[in-house]
């Protein structure tokens, strides 16, 4: 995978602020904990970026299946990967590959169509979200669903995020029935 094949986002660019200028209002270092700007703490950003790259990799796998080691190596050619939570990226990529059939079986009852008729990006995001709900119980259900919705807003069709939200919310009710639902 060449650099030109990886979609660039504003957070991919190096921080070009002038160190002699005061921090901007939205800068997370200028705000107290709990009042951080968009994206949250550095660890949250690293996980968010890991999910973004994992979603891209899962989409690529759906479009052109290749061994996960080869896929991971392609992503590692991008220097931005040094800024993400690599362990979490690998956990998602490898976990989804290992459990793909089970994840599809878990989400299928909550779909309005067969899994193989899903838009590939929605399928990738649903697999990612289902993997986290089922196999990453250290991540709260509300965060899993919110992050999947944000991925769908960024990469998916216009209202795809609503579909993702509904499917994952119903799956969470099933697989994490004892965990409280997020506030509405």
Tab-separated table of N, CA and C in Angstrom:
chain	number	residue	atom	x	y	z
A	1	UNK	N	0.855	-1.166	0.000
A	1	UNK	CA	0.000	0.000	0.000
A	1	UNK	C	0.897	1.224	0.000
A	2	UNK	N	0.683	2.077	-0.942
A	2	UNK	CA	1.487	3.291	-1.011
A	2	UNK	C	0.848	4.385	-0.181
A	3	UNK	N	1.646	5.416	0.128
A	3	UNK	CA	1.122	6.540	0.906
A	3	UNK	C	-0.076	7.173	0.235
A	4	UNK	N	-0.116	7.167	-1.084
A	4	UNK	CA	-1.225	7.805	-1.790
A	4	UNK	C	-2.525	7.027	-1.646
A	5	UNK	N	-2.450	5.742	-1.245
A	5	UNK	CA	-3.651	4.929	-1.093
A	5	UNK	C	-4.307	5.114	0.271
A	6	UNK	N	-3.574	5.673	1.225
A	6	UNK	CA	-4.112	5.863	2.563
A	6	UNK	C	-4.731	7.248	2.631
A	7	UNK	N	-6.006	7.296	2.970
A	7	UNK	CA	-6.713	8.566	3.061
A	7	UNK	C	-6.125	9.383	4.201
A	8	UNK	N	-5.815	10.621	3.936
A	8	UNK	CA	-5.221	11.503	4.935
A	8	UNK	C	-6.298	12.287	5.659
A	9	UNK	N	-6.071	12.535	6.928
A	9	UNK	CA	-6.972	13.306	7.765
A	9	UNK	C	-6.175	14.417	8.419
A	10	UNK	N	-6.844	15.469	8.896
A	10	UNK	CA	-6.111	16.560	9.537
A	10	UNK	C	-5.206	16.088	10.670
A	11	UNK	N	-5.624	15.102	11.434
A	11	UNK	CA	-4.793	14.644	12.535
A	11	UNK	C	-3.561	13.902	12.054
A	12	UNK	N	-3.510	13.538	10.762
A	12	UNK	CA	-2.344	12.862	10.220
A	12	UNK	C	-1.163	13.812	10.051
A	13	UNK	N	-1.465	15.077	9.946
A	13	UNK	CA	-0.430	16.064	9.700
A	13	UNK	C	0.304	16.396	10.990
A	14	UNK	N	1.607	16.669	10.874
A	14	UNK	CA	2.355	17.030	12.074
A	14	UNK	C	1.810	18.317	12.678
A	15	UNK	N	2.024	18.480	13.970
A	15	UNK	CA	1.590	19.684	14.666
A	15	UNK	C	2.474	20.835	14.208
A	16	UNK	N	1.884	21.805	13.528
A	16	UNK	CA	2.647	22.912	12.955
A	16	UNK	C	2.454	24.222	13.714
A	17	UNK	N	1.934	24.133	14.938
A	17	UNK	CA	1.747	25.352	15.719
A	17	UNK	C	3.089	25.961	16.074
A	18	UNK	N	3.101	27.253	16.160
A	18	UNK	CA	4.282	27.984	16.575
A	18	UNK	C	4.386	27.855	18.094
A	19	UNK	N	5.474	27.240	18.607
A	19	UNK	CA	5.570	27.033	20.044
A	19	UNK	C	5.603	28.336	20.841
A	20	UNK	N	5.934	29.451	20.200
A	20	UNK	CA	5.983	30.722	20.922
A	20	UNK	C	4.604	31.335	21.098
A	21	UNK	N	3.595	30.825	20.369
A	21	UNK	CA	2.234	31.348	20.491
A	21	UNK	C	1.482	30.591	21.570
A	22	UNK	N	0.552	31.253	22.254
A	22	UNK	CA	-0.233	30.552	23.275
A	22	UNK	C	-1.098	29.468	22.655
A	23	UNK	N	-1.441	28.488	23.479
A	23	UNK	CA	-2.288	27.387	23.015
A	23	UNK	C	-3.652	27.904	22.629
A	24	UNK	N	-4.264	27.248	21.649
A	24	UNK	CA	-5.610	27.634	21.221
A	24	UNK	C	-6.633	27.088	22.201
A	25	UNK	N	-7.844	27.590	22.123
A	25	UNK	CA	-8.905	27.197	23.046
A	25	UNK	C	-9.189	25.711	23.002
A	26	UNK	N	-9.152	25.098	21.801
A	26	UNK	CA	-9.481	23.691	21.660
A	26	UNK	C	-8.327	22.756	21.966
A	27	UNK	N	-7.149	23.296	22.274
A	27	UNK	CA	-5.985	22.473	22.546
A	27	UNK	C	-6.180	21.733	23.860
A	28	UNK	N	-6.007	20.420	23.825
A	28	UNK	CA	-6.293	19.645	25.020
A	28	UNK	C	-5.329	19.933	26.164
A	29	UNK	N	-4.161	20.469	25.874
A	29	UNK	CA	-3.226	20.773	26.953
A	29	UNK	C	-3.622	22.028	27.699
A	30	UNK	N	-4.482	22.852	27.100
A	30	UNK	CA	-4.876	24.098	27.739
A	30	UNK	C	-6.130	23.951	28.581
A	31	UNK	N	-6.719	22.759	28.613
A	31	UNK	CA	-7.957	22.563	29.349
A	31	UNK	C	-7.761	21.520	30.430
A	32	UNK	N	-8.468	21.669	31.540
A	32	UNK	CA	-8.341	20.672	32.603
A	32	UNK	C	-8.884	19.319	32.161
A	33	UNK	N	-8.410	18.275	32.820
A	33	UNK	CA	-8.907	16.925	32.530
A	33	UNK	C	-10.420	16.906	32.680
A	34	UNK	N	-11.085	16.176	31.811
A	34	UNK	CA	-12.535	16.110	31.829
A	34	UNK	C	-13.184	17.209	31.006
A	35	UNK	N	-12.420	18.217	30.625
A	35	UNK	CA	-12.936	19.326	29.816
A	35	UNK	C	-12.134	19.441	28.531
A	36	UNK	N	-11.610	18.361	28.089
A	36	UNK	CA	-10.745	18.375	26.911
A	36	UNK	C	-11.547	18.643	25.652
A	37	UNK	N	-10.836	19.135	24.648
A	37	UNK	CA	-11.457	19.442	23.365
A	37	UNK	C	-11.761	18.185	22.588
A	38	UNK	N	-12.071	18.331	21.304
A	38	UNK	CA	-12.412	17.184	20.466
A	38	UNK	C	-11.289	16.150	20.459
A	39	UNK	N	-11.671	14.907	20.610
A	39	UNK	CA	-10.694	13.825	20.537
A	39	UNK	C	-10.236	13.340	21.890
A	40	UNK	N	-10.281	14.204	22.921
A	40	UNK	CA	-9.938	13.781	24.266
A	40	UNK	C	-8.458	13.652	24.507
A	41	UNK	N	-8.102	12.772	25.435
A	41	UNK	CA	-6.721	12.588	25.858
A	41	UNK	C	-5.884	11.980	24.739
A	42	UNK	N	-4.551	12.099	24.867
A	42	UNK	CA	-3.688	11.488	23.853
A	42	UNK	C	-3.933	9.984	23.689
A	43	UNK	N	-4.173	9.272	24.787
A	43	UNK	CA	-4.436	7.828	24.680
A	43	UNK	C	-5.722	7.564	23.911
A	44	UNK	N	-6.751	8.394	24.137
A	44	UNK	CA	-8.007	8.240	23.388
A	44	UNK	C	-7.789	8.505	21.912
A	45	UNK	N	-6.994	9.512	21.606
A	45	UNK	CA	-6.697	9.806	20.200
A	45	UNK	C	-5.969	8.633	19.554
A	46	UNK	N	-5.006	8.072	20.265
A	46	UNK	CA	-4.258	6.943	19.718
A	46	UNK	C	-5.172	5.762	19.435
A	47	UNK	N	-6.134	5.531	20.309
A	47	UNK	CA	-7.102	4.442	20.084
A	47	UNK	C	-8.044	4.789	18.936
A	48	UNK	N	-8.500	6.035	18.879
A	48	UNK	CA	-9.386	6.451	17.789
A	48	UNK	C	-8.675	6.267	16.448
A	49	UNK	N	-7.431	6.694	16.387
A	49	UNK	CA	-6.674	6.538	15.146
A	49	UNK	C	-6.441	5.059	14.833
A	50	UNK	N	-6.233	4.244	15.848
A	50	UNK	CA	-6.075	2.798	15.642
A	50	UNK	C	-7.353	2.220	15.041
A	51	UNK	N	-8.509	2.650	15.557
A	51	UNK	CA	-9.786	2.177	15.005
A	51	UNK	C	-9.952	2.630	13.555
A	52	UNK	N	-9.573	3.874	13.265
A	52	UNK	CA	-9.692	4.363	11.885
A	52	UNK	C	-8.865	3.509	10.940
A	53	UNK	N	-7.621	3.262	11.314
A	53	UNK	CA	-6.754	2.452	10.452
A	53	UNK	C	-7.259	1.014	10.383
A	54	UNK	N	-7.741	0.484	11.481
A	54	UNK	CA	-8.280	-0.883	11.476
A	54	UNK	C	-9.505	-0.961	10.571
A	55	UNK	N	-10.380	0.045	10.634
A	55	UNK	CA	-11.564	0.060	9.758
A	55	UNK	C	-11.134	0.084	8.298
A	56	UNK	N	-10.114	0.863	7.988
A	56	UNK	CA	-9.603	0.902	6.617
A	56	UNK	C	-9.060	-0.467	6.206
A	57	UNK	N	-8.329	-1.104	7.118
A	57	UNK	CA	-7.779	-2.423	6.828
A	57	UNK	C	-8.866	-3.479	6.664
A	58	UNK	N	-9.881	-3.423	7.525
A	58	UNK	CA	-10.981	-4.390	7.426
A	58	UNK	C	-11.759	-4.188	6.130
A	59	UNK	N	-11.945	-2.951	5.741
A	59	UNK	CA	-12.593	-2.654	4.457
A	59	UNK	C	-11.754	-3.222	3.314
A	60	UNK	N	-10.463	-2.986	3.381
A	60	UNK	CA	-9.573	-3.502	2.335
A	60	UNK	C	-9.646	-5.023	2.275
A	61	UNK	N	-9.704	-5.666	3.431
A	61	UNK	CA	-9.820	-7.130	3.482
A	61	UNK	C	-11.096	-7.616	2.806
A	62	UNK	N	-12.188	-6.884	3.015
A	62	UNK	CA	-13.456	-7.268	2.386
A	62	UNK	C	-13.395	-7.102	0.868
A	63	UNK	N	-12.685	-6.089	0.414
A	63	UNK	CA	-12.611	-5.810	-1.024
A	63	UNK	C	-11.583	-6.683	-1.737
A	64	UNK	N	-10.491	-6.985	-1.046
A	64	UNK	CA	-9.402	-7.735	-1.657
A	64	UNK	C	-8.688	-8.544	-0.577
A	65	UNK	N	-9.208	-9.723	-0.253
A	65	UNK	CA	-8.636	-10.501	0.847
A	65	UNK	C	-7.153	-10.819	0.643
A	66	UNK	N	-6.372	-10.466	1.659
A	66	UNK	CA	-4.951	-10.798	1.702
A	66	UNK	C	-4.648	-11.244	3.130
A	67	UNK	N	-3.552	-11.967	3.330
A	67	UNK	CA	-3.201	-12.379	4.694
A	67	UNK	C	-3.050	-11.163	5.610
A	68	UNK	N	-3.479	-11.306	6.856
A	68	UNK	CA	-3.467	-10.189	7.799
A	68	UNK	C	-2.041	-9.678	8.038
A	69	UNK	N	-1.049	-10.552	7.996
A	69	UNK	CA	0.336	-10.116	8.164
A	69	UNK	C	0.747	-9.161	7.049
A	70	UNK	N	0.344	-9.476	5.828
A	70	UNK	CA	0.658	-8.632	4.683
A	70	UNK	C	-0.092	-7.296	4.787
A	71	UNK	N	-1.335	-7.352	5.184
A	71	UNK	CA	-2.132	-6.142	5.355
A	71	UNK	C	-1.503	-5.234	6.415
A	72	UNK	N	-1.150	-5.825	7.535
A	72	UNK	CA	-0.526	-5.055	8.615
A	72	UNK	C	0.783	-4.430	8.139
A	73	UNK	N	1.582	-5.180	7.393
A	73	UNK	CA	2.853	-4.659	6.875
A	73	UNK	C	2.623	-3.467	5.955
A	74	UNK	N	1.569	-3.513	5.153
A	74	UNK	CA	1.259	-2.382	4.277
A	74	UNK	C	0.972	-1.131	5.097
A	75	UNK	N	0.213	-1.274	6.150
A	75	UNK	CA	-0.103	-0.115	6.993
A	75	UNK	C	1.142	0.400	7.716
A	76	UNK	N	2.020	-0.501	8.095
A	76	UNK	CA	3.214	-0.097	8.838
A	76	UNK	C	4.187	0.719	7.989
A	77	UNK	N	3.985	0.754	6.683
A	77	UNK	CA	4.820	1.599	5.820
A	77	UNK	C	4.535	3.081	6.036
A	78	UNK	N	3.401	3.401	6.622
A	78	UNK	CA	3.008	4.781	6.881
A	78	UNK	C	3.565	5.213	8.236
A	79	UNK	N	4.348	6.267	8.263
A	79	UNK	CA	4.963	6.720	9.512
A	79	UNK	C	3.930	7.160	10.546
A	80	UNK	N	2.727	7.512	10.121
A	80	UNK	CA	1.691	7.911	11.078
A	80	UNK	C	1.352	6.773	12.023
A	81	UNK	N	1.576	5.544	11.602
A	81	UNK	CA	1.262	4.387	12.441
A	81	UNK	C	2.040	4.420	13.763
A	82	UNK	N	3.134	5.149	13.804
A	82	UNK	CA	3.903	5.264	15.037
A	82	UNK	C	3.170	6.103	16.082
A	83	UNK	N	2.142	6.840	15.658
A	83	UNK	CA	1.394	7.716	16.565
A	83	UNK	C	0.119	7.070	17.098
A	84	UNK	N	-0.210	5.873	16.638
A	84	UNK	CA	-1.449	5.229	17.070
A	84	UNK	C	-1.150	4.166	18.121
A	85	UNK	N	-2.191	3.620	18.714
A	85	UNK	CA	-2.064	2.506	19.651
A	85	UNK	C	-1.922	1.234	18.806
A	86	UNK	N	-0.677	0.870	18.528
A	86	UNK	CA	-0.405	-0.263	17.635
A	86	UNK	C	-0.932	-1.591	18.181
A	87	UNK	N	-0.825	-1.779	19.476
A	87	UNK	CA	-1.336	-3.028	20.057
A	87	UNK	C	-2.839	-3.148	19.834
A	88	UNK	N	-3.550	-2.047	20.018
A	88	UNK	CA	-4.991	-2.055	19.824
A	88	UNK	C	-5.339	-2.269	18.353
A	89	UNK	N	-4.602	-1.627	17.443
A	89	UNK	CA	-4.787	-1.815	15.998
A	89	UNK	C	-4.630	-3.294	15.643
A	90	UNK	N	-3.556	-3.893	16.114
A	90	UNK	CA	-3.297	-5.313	15.815
A	90	UNK	C	-4.362	-6.206	16.446
A	91	UNK	N	-4.755	-5.872	17.672
A	91	UNK	CA	-5.788	-6.658	18.363
A	91	UNK	C	-7.078	-6.674	17.550
A	92	UNK	N	-7.474	-5.539	17.038
A	92	UNK	CA	-8.697	-5.457	16.234
A	92	UNK	C	-8.532	-6.221	14.927
A	93	UNK	N	-7.467	-5.901	14.192
A	93	UNK	CA	-7.267	-6.504	12.873
A	93	UNK	C	-7.209	-8.025	12.954
A	94	UNK	N	-6.405	-8.515	13.858
A	94	UNK	CA	-6.243	-9.973	13.993
A	94	UNK	C	-7.475	-10.621	14.623
A	95	UNK	N	-8.072	-9.949	15.573
A	95	UNK	CA	-9.262	-10.487	16.234
A	95	UNK	C	-10.440	-10.597	15.290
A	96	UNK	N	-10.631	-9.572	14.469
A	96	UNK	CA	-11.735	-9.623	13.508
A	96	UNK	C	-11.488	-10.722	12.483
A	97	UNK	N	-10.246	-10.861	12.037
A	97	UNK	CA	-9.957	-11.940	11.079
A	97	UNK	C	-10.241	-13.306	11.715
A	98	UNK	N	-9.795	-13.488	12.941
A	98	UNK	CA	-9.963	-14.771	13.627
A	98	UNK	C	-11.433	-15.099	13.886
A	99	UNK	N	-12.250	-14.100	14.168
A	99	UNK	CA	-13.643	-14.320	14.571
A	99	UNK	C	-14.657	-13.827	13.534
A	100	UNK	N	-14.238	-13.590	12.306
A	100	UNK	CA	-15.111	-12.966	11.296
A	100	UNK	C	-16.459	-13.672	11.160
A	101	UNK	N	-16.458	-14.976	11.042
A	101	UNK	CA	-17.717	-15.713	10.856
A	101	UNK	C	-18.620	-15.573	12.083
A	102	UNK	N	-18.031	-15.652	13.268
A	102	UNK	CA	-18.820	-15.496	14.501
A	102	UNK	C	-19.357	-14.074	14.643
A	103	UNK	N	-18.564	-13.094	14.252
A	103	UNK	CA	-19.007	-11.700	14.333
A	103	UNK	C	-20.170	-11.461	13.381
A	104	UNK	N	-20.044	-11.985	12.166
A	104	UNK	CA	-21.149	-11.855	11.196
A	104	UNK	C	-22.408	-12.532	11.727
A	105	UNK	N	-22.244	-13.697	12.342
A	105	UNK	CA	-23.401	-14.412	12.897
A	105	UNK	C	-24.024	-13.629	14.057
A	106	UNK	N	-23.207	-12.917	14.810
A	106	UNK	CA	-23.720	-12.136	15.940
A	106	UNK	C	-24.499	-10.903	15.479
A	107	UNK	N	-24.044	-10.272	14.389
A	107	UNK	CA	-24.730	-9.050	13.936
A	107	UNK	C	-25.923	-9.355	13.029
A	108	UNK	N	-25.904	-10.495	12.348
A	108	UNK	CA	-26.942	-10.780	11.356
A	108	UNK	C	-28.378	-10.691	11.885
A	109	UNK	N	-28.695	-11.177	13.081
A	109	UNK	CA	-30.084	-11.074	13.555
A	109	UNK	C	-30.557	-9.621	13.742
A	110	UNK	N	-29.621	-8.700	13.790
A	110	UNK	CA	-29.962	-7.298	14.030
A	110	UNK	C	-29.967	-6.471	12.742
A	111	UNK	N	-29.763	-7.133	11.616
A	111	UNK	CA	-29.715	-6.465	10.315
A	111	UNK	C	-31.073	-6.529	9.623
A	112	UNK	N	-31.250	-5.653	8.658
A	112	UNK	CA	-32.468	-5.658	7.850
A	112	UNK	C	-32.239	-6.321	6.493
A	113	UNK	N	-31.070	-6.940	6.335
A	113	UNK	CA	-30.698	-7.634	5.093
A	113	UNK	C	-29.605	-8.639	5.413
A	114	UNK	N	-29.314	-9.545	4.510
A	114	UNK	CA	-28.227	-10.503	4.755
A	114	UNK	C	-26.869	-9.788	4.865
A	115	UNK	N	-25.966	-10.348	5.636
A	115	UNK	CA	-24.640	-9.765	5.836
A	115	UNK	C	-23.940	-9.498	4.511
A	116	UNK	N	-24.054	-10.425	3.569
A	116	UNK	CA	-23.336	-10.260	2.303
A	116	UNK	C	-23.899	-9.142	1.425
A	117	UNK	N	-25.013	-8.536	1.835
A	117	UNK	CA	-25.562	-7.399	1.096
A	117	UNK	C	-25.218	-6.065	1.752
A	118	UNK	N	-24.459	-6.096	2.836
A	118	UNK	CA	-24.042	-4.863	3.495
A	118	UNK	C	-23.044	-4.104	2.636
A	119	UNK	N	-23.098	-2.793	2.727
A	119	UNK	CA	-22.063	-1.960	2.132
A	119	UNK	C	-20.737	-2.363	2.787
A	120	UNK	N	-19.653	-2.507	2.034
A	120	UNK	CA	-18.402	-3.000	2.620
A	120	UNK	C	-17.877	-2.152	3.792
A	121	UNK	N	-18.027	-0.837	3.738
A	121	UNK	CA	-17.517	-0.034	4.855
A	121	UNK	C	-18.401	-0.236	6.088
A	122	UNK	N	-19.719	-0.339	5.881
A	122	UNK	CA	-20.603	-0.622	7.017
A	122	UNK	C	-20.303	-2.001	7.590
A	123	UNK	N	-20.041	-2.948	6.737
A	123	UNK	CA	-19.707	-4.305	7.181
A	123	UNK	C	-18.430	-4.277	8.021
A	124	UNK	N	-17.418	-3.572	7.527
A	124	UNK	CA	-16.147	-3.477	8.256
A	124	UNK	C	-16.351	-2.828	9.622
A	125	UNK	N	-17.108	-1.739	9.671
A	125	UNK	CA	-17.336	-1.034	10.931
A	125	UNK	C	-18.176	-1.886	11.881
A	126	UNK	N	-19.177	-2.580	11.350
A	126	UNK	CA	-19.985	-3.457	12.202
A	126	UNK	C	-19.151	-4.598	12.772
A	127	UNK	N	-18.270	-5.166	11.978
A	127	UNK	CA	-17.386	-6.221	12.486
A	127	UNK	C	-16.479	-5.664	13.579
A	128	UNK	N	-15.922	-4.489	13.344
A	128	UNK	CA	-15.053	-3.862	14.326
A	128	UNK	C	-15.817	-3.624	15.629
A	129	UNK	N	-16.996	-3.018	15.533
A	129	UNK	CA	-17.808	-2.754	16.724
A	129	UNK	C	-18.228	-4.027	17.429
A	130	UNK	N	-18.638	-5.023	16.662
A	130	UNK	CA	-19.044	-6.303	17.257
A	130	UNK	C	-17.859	-6.963	17.954
A	131	UNK	N	-16.687	-6.893	17.338
A	131	UNK	CA	-15.495	-7.465	17.970
A	131	UNK	C	-15.245	-6.809	19.323
A	132	UNK	N	-15.315	-5.479	19.361
A	132	UNK	CA	-15.077	-4.788	20.624
A	132	UNK	C	-16.144	-5.131	21.663
A	133	UNK	N	-17.401	-5.174	21.240
A	133	UNK	CA	-18.471	-5.490	22.195
A	133	UNK	C	-18.311	-6.891	22.776
A	134	UNK	N	-17.894	-7.842	21.958
A	134	UNK	CA	-17.824	-9.237	22.380
A	134	UNK	C	-16.470	-9.598	23.000
A	135	UNK	N	-15.388	-9.081	22.425
A	135	UNK	CA	-14.047	-9.535	22.823
A	135	UNK	C	-13.194	-8.481	23.516
A	136	UNK	N	-13.645	-7.256	23.591
A	136	UNK	CA	-12.873	-6.198	24.257
A	136	UNK	C	-13.737	-5.589	25.360
A	137	UNK	N	-14.067	-6.417	26.318
A	137	UNK	CA	-14.988	-5.977	27.369
A	137	UNK	C	-14.367	-4.916	28.276
A	138	UNK	N	-13.075	-4.647	28.111
A	138	UNK	CA	-12.438	-3.574	28.858
A	138	UNK	C	-12.837	-2.200	28.319
A	139	UNK	N	-13.427	-2.172	27.122
A	139	UNK	CA	-13.884	-0.917	26.527
A	139	UNK	C	-15.385	-0.795	26.798
A	140	UNK	N	-15.815	0.276	27.461
A	140	UNK	CA	-17.242	0.424	27.758
A	140	UNK	C	-18.108	0.419	26.508
A	141	UNK	N	-19.268	-0.143	26.638
A	141	UNK	CA	-20.205	-0.283	25.514
A	141	UNK	C	-20.488	1.055	24.846
A	142	UNK	N	-20.676	2.104	25.630
A	142	UNK	CA	-20.981	3.423	25.064
A	142	UNK	C	-19.841	3.922	24.179
A	143	UNK	N	-18.617	3.666	24.590
A	143	UNK	CA	-17.463	4.094	23.786
A	143	UNK	C	-17.391	3.289	22.507
A	144	UNK	N	-17.595	1.980	22.596
A	144	UNK	CA	-17.569	1.130	21.398
A	144	UNK	C	-18.569	1.647	20.370
A	145	UNK	N	-19.789	1.877	20.800
A	145	UNK	CA	-20.846	2.307	19.875
A	145	UNK	C	-20.546	3.704	19.342
A	146	UNK	N	-20.158	4.615	20.226
A	146	UNK	CA	-19.860	5.972	19.787
A	146	UNK	C	-18.724	5.996	18.766
A	147	UNK	N	-17.673	5.238	19.017
A	147	UNK	CA	-16.537	5.217	18.085
A	147	UNK	C	-16.941	4.629	16.735
A	148	UNK	N	-17.767	3.600	16.739
A	148	UNK	CA	-18.244	3.015	15.481
A	148	UNK	C	-19.113	4.022	14.723
A	149	UNK	N	-19.961	4.738	15.437
A	149	UNK	CA	-20.797	5.770	14.807
A	149	UNK	C	-19.918	6.848	14.189
A	150	UNK	N	-18.886	7.263	14.901
A	150	UNK	CA	-17.973	8.284	14.361
A	150	UNK	C	-17.252	7.775	13.115
A	151	UNK	N	-16.858	6.507	13.115
A	151	UNK	CA	-16.236	5.925	11.913
A	151	UNK	C	-17.211	5.942	10.743
A	152	UNK	N	-18.462	5.603	11.017
A	152	UNK	CA	-19.476	5.592	9.951
A	152	UNK	C	-19.731	7.004	9.424
A	153	UNK	N	-19.707	7.984	10.293
A	153	UNK	CA	-19.880	9.372	9.837
A	153	UNK	C	-18.722	9.789	8.937
A	154	UNK	N	-17.520	9.350	9.290
A	154	UNK	CA	-16.328	9.738	8.546
A	154	UNK	C	-16.209	8.993	7.219
A	155	UNK	N	-16.493	7.698	7.231
A	155	UNK	CA	-16.231	6.879	6.050
A	155	UNK	C	-17.476	6.410	5.308
A	156	UNK	N	-18.600	6.350	5.984
A	156	UNK	CA	-19.777	5.704	5.421
A	156	UNK	C	-20.694	6.618	4.638
A	157	UNK	N	-21.819	6.059	4.254
A	157	UNK	CA	-22.847	6.790	3.520
A	157	UNK	C	-23.496	7.819	4.446
A	158	UNK	N	-24.293	8.684	3.874
A	158	UNK	CA	-24.883	9.809	4.595
A	158	UNK	C	-25.543	9.413	5.911
A	159	UNK	N	-26.423	8.453	5.907
A	159	UNK	CA	-27.105	8.047	7.140
A	159	UNK	C	-26.631	6.696	7.666
A	160	UNK	N	-25.498	6.232	7.184
A	160	UNK	CA	-24.973	4.941	7.616
A	160	UNK	C	-24.702	4.884	9.112
A	161	UNK	N	-24.355	6.026	9.698
A	161	UNK	CA	-24.058	6.042	11.137
A	161	UNK	C	-25.287	5.671	11.974
A	162	UNK	N	-26.475	6.021	11.489
A	162	UNK	CA	-27.695	5.665	12.223
A	162	UNK	C	-27.916	4.155	12.200
A	163	UNK	N	-27.647	3.564	11.060
A	163	UNK	CA	-27.783	2.113	10.910
A	163	UNK	C	-26.789	1.395	11.830
A	164	UNK	N	-25.536	1.843	11.793
A	164	UNK	CA	-24.489	1.267	12.649
A	164	UNK	C	-24.898	1.374	14.113
A	165	UNK	N	-25.381	2.547	14.510
A	165	UNK	CA	-25.797	2.781	15.895
A	165	UNK	C	-26.890	1.789	16.307
A	166	UNK	N	-27.904	1.632	15.484
A	166	UNK	CA	-29.012	0.744	15.817
A	166	UNK	C	-28.582	-0.702	15.940
A	167	UNK	N	-27.789	-1.174	14.981
A	167	UNK	CA	-27.345	-2.573	14.994
A	167	UNK	C	-26.476	-2.844	16.218
A	168	UNK	N	-25.501	-1.982	16.457
A	168	UNK	CA	-24.600	-2.224	17.585
A	168	UNK	C	-25.298	-2.045	18.932
A	169	UNK	N	-26.258	-1.138	18.994
A	169	UNK	CA	-27.012	-0.956	20.239
A	169	UNK	C	-27.798	-2.227	20.573
A	170	UNK	N	-28.436	-2.822	19.563
A	170	UNK	CA	-29.187	-4.064	19.792
A	170	UNK	C	-28.249	-5.221	20.148
A	171	UNK	N	-27.103	-5.278	19.474
A	171	UNK	CA	-26.123	-6.323	19.794
A	171	UNK	C	-25.608	-6.136	21.224
A	172	UNK	N	-25.340	-4.906	21.609
A	172	UNK	CA	-24.862	-4.633	22.970
A	172	UNK	C	-25.894	-5.049	24.009
A	173	UNK	N	-27.182	-4.813	23.715
A	173	UNK	CA	-28.232	-5.254	24.636
A	173	UNK	C	-28.169	-6.772	24.839
A	174	UNK	N	-27.766	-7.475	23.809
A	174	UNK	CA	-27.701	-8.935	23.860
A	174	UNK	C	-26.431	-9.430	24.556
A	175	UNK	N	-25.269	-8.885	24.166
A	175	UNK	CA	-23.998	-9.434	24.663
A	175	UNK	C	-23.477	-8.737	25.912
A	176	UNK	N	-24.016	-7.569	26.225
A	176	UNK	CA	-23.602	-6.849	27.432
A	176	UNK	C	-24.839	-6.386	28.199
A	177	UNK	N	-25.716	-7.296	28.437
A	177	UNK	CA	-27.002	-6.957	29.054
A	177	UNK	C	-26.848	-6.409	30.474
A	178	UNK	N	-25.772	-6.735	31.157
A	178	UNK	CA	-25.600	-6.244	32.526
A	178	UNK	C	-24.907	-4.884	32.578
A	179	UNK	N	-24.330	-4.463	31.463
A	179	UNK	CA	-23.663	-3.154	31.421
A	179	UNK	C	-24.688	-2.067	31.135
A	180	UNK	N	-24.647	-0.979	31.876
A	180	UNK	CA	-25.655	0.072	31.654
A	180	UNK	C	-25.568	0.668	30.261
A	181	UNK	N	-26.740	1.039	29.757
A	181	UNK	CA	-26.812	1.722	28.456
A	181	UNK	C	-26.309	3.133	28.630
A	182	UNK	N	-25.881	3.740	27.539
A	182	UNK	CA	-25.429	5.130	27.606
A	182	UNK	C	-26.612	6.053	27.817
A	183	UNK	N	-26.340	7.220	28.348
A	183	UNK	CA	-27.398	8.218	28.538
A	183	UNK	C	-27.884	8.713	27.187
A	184	UNK	N	-29.162	8.963	27.106
A	184	UNK	CA	-29.726	9.450	25.836
A	184	UNK	C	-30.173	10.859	25.983
